[in-house]
mmCIF file with all atom_site columns, C-alpha atoms in Angstrom:
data_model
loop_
_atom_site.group_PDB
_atom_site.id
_atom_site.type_symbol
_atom_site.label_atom_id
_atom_site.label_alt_id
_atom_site.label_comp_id
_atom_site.label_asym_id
_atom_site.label_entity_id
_atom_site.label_seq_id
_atom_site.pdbx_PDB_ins_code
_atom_site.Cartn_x
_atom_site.Cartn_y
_atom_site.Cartn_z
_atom_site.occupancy
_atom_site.B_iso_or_equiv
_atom_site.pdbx_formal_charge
_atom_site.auth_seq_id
_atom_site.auth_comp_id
_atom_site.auth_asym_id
_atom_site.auth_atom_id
_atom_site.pdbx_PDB_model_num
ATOM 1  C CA . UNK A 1 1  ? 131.196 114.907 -87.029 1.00 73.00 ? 1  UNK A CA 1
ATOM 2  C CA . UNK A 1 2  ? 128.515 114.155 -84.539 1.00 81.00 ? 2  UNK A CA 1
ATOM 3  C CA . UNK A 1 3  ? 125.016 114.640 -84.687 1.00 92.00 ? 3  UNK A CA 1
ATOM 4  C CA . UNK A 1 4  ? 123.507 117.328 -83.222 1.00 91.00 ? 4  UNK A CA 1
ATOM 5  C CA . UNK A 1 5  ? 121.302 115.020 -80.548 1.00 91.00 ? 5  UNK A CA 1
ATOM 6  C CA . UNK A 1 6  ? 125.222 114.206 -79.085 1.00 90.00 ? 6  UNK A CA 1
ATOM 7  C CA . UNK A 1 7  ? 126.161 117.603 -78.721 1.00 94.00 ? 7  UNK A CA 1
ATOM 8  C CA . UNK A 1 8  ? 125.963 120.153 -75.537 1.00 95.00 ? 8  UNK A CA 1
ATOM 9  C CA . UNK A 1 9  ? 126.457 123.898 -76.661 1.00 95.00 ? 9  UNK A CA 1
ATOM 10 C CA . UNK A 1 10 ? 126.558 126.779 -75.114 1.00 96.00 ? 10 UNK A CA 1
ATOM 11 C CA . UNK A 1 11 ? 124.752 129.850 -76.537 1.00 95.00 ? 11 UNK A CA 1
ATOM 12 C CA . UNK A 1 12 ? 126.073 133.183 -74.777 1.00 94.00 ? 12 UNK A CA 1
ATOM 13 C CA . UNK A 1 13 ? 123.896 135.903 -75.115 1.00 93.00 ? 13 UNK A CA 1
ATOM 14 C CA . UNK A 1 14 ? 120.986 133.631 -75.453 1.00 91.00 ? 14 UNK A CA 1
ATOM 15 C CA . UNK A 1 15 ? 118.650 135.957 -73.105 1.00 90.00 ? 15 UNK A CA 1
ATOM 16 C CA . UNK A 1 16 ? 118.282 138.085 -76.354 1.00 91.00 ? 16 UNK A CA 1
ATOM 17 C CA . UNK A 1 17 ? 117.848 138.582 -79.908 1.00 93.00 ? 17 UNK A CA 1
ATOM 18 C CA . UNK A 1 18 ? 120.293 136.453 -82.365 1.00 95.00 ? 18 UNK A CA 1
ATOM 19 C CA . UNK A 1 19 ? 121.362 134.385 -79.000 1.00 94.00 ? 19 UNK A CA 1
ATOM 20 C CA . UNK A 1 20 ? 118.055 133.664 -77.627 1.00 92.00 ? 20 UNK A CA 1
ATOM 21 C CA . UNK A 1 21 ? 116.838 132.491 -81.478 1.00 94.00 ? 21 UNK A CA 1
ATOM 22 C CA . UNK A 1 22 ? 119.994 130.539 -81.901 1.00 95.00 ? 22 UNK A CA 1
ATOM 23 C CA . UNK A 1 23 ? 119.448 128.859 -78.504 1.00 93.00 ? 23 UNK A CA 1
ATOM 24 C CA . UNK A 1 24 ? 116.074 127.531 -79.552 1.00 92.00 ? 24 UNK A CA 1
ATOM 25 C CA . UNK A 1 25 ? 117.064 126.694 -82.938 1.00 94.00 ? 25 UNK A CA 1
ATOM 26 C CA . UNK A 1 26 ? 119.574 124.464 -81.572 1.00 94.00 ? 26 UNK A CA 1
ATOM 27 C CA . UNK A 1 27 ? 117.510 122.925 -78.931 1.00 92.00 ? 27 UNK A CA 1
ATOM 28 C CA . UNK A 1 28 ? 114.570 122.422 -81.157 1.00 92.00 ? 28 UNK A CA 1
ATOM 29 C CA . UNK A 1 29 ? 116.911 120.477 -83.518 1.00 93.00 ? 29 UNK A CA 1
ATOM 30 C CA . UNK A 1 30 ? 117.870 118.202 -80.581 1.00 92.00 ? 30 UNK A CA 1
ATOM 31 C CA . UNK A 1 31 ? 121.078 119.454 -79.251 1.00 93.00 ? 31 UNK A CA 1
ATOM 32 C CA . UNK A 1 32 ? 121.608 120.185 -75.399 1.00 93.00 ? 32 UNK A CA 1
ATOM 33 C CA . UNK A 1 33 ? 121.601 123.744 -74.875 1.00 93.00 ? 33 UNK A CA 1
ATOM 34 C CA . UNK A 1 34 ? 123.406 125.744 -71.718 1.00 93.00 ? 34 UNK A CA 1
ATOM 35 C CA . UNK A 1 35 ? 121.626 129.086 -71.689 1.00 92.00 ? 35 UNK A CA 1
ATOM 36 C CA . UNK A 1 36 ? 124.909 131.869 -70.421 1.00 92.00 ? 36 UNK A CA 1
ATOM 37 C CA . UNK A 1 37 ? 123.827 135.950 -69.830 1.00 91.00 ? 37 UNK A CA 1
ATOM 38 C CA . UNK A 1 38 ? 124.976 138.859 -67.996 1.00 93.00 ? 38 UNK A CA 1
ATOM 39 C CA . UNK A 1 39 ? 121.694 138.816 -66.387 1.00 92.00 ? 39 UNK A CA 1
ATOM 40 C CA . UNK A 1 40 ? 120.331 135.607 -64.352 1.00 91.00 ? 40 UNK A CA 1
ATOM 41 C CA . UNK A 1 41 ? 116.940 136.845 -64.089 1.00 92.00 ? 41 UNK A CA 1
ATOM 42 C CA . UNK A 1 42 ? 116.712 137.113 -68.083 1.00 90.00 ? 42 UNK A CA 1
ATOM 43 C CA . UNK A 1 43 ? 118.206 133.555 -67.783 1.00 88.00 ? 43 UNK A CA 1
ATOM 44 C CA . UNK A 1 44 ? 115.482 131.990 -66.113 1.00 89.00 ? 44 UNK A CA 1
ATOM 45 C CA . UNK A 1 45 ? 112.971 133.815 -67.742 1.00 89.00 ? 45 UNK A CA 1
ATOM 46 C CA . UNK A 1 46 ? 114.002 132.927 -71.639 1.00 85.00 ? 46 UNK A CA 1
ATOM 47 C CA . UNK A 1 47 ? 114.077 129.284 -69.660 1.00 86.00 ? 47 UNK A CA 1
ATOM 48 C CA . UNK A 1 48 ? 110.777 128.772 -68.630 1.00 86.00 ? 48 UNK A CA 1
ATOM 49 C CA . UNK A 1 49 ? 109.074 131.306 -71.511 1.00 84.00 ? 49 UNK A CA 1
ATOM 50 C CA . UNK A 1 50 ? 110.552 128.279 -74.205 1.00 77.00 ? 50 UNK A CA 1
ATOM 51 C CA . UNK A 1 51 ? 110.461 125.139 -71.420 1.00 76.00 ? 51 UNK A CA 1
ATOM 52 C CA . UNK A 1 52 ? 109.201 122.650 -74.155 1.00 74.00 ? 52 UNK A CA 1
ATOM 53 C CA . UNK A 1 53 ? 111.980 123.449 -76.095 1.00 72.00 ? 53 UNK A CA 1
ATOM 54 C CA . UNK A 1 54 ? 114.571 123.625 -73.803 1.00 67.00 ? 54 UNK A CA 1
#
């Protein structure tokens, strides 16, 4: 298995709740993160609200 720091993952639902926690776990932990919502205003926002981490 690879480390985390090798792997890209995408999070879907990651504008909100469980997704948008997951998505910084991950990052925070190293991993490459791709941020996916219904809504690409929510996107950017949850983007550059946790920019050191992602």
């Amino acid at each position: 298995m690879k480390a985390i720091e090798d792997q890209v993952i995408m999070v879907t639902g990651s504008t909100d709740g469980t997704g948008k926690q997951t998505a910084i776990g991950l990052a925070q932990k190293g991993a490459t993160v791709l941020l996916h919502g219904r809504n690409h205003t929510k996107c950017v926002r949850a983007r550059f609200r946790h920019r050191p981490v992602f």
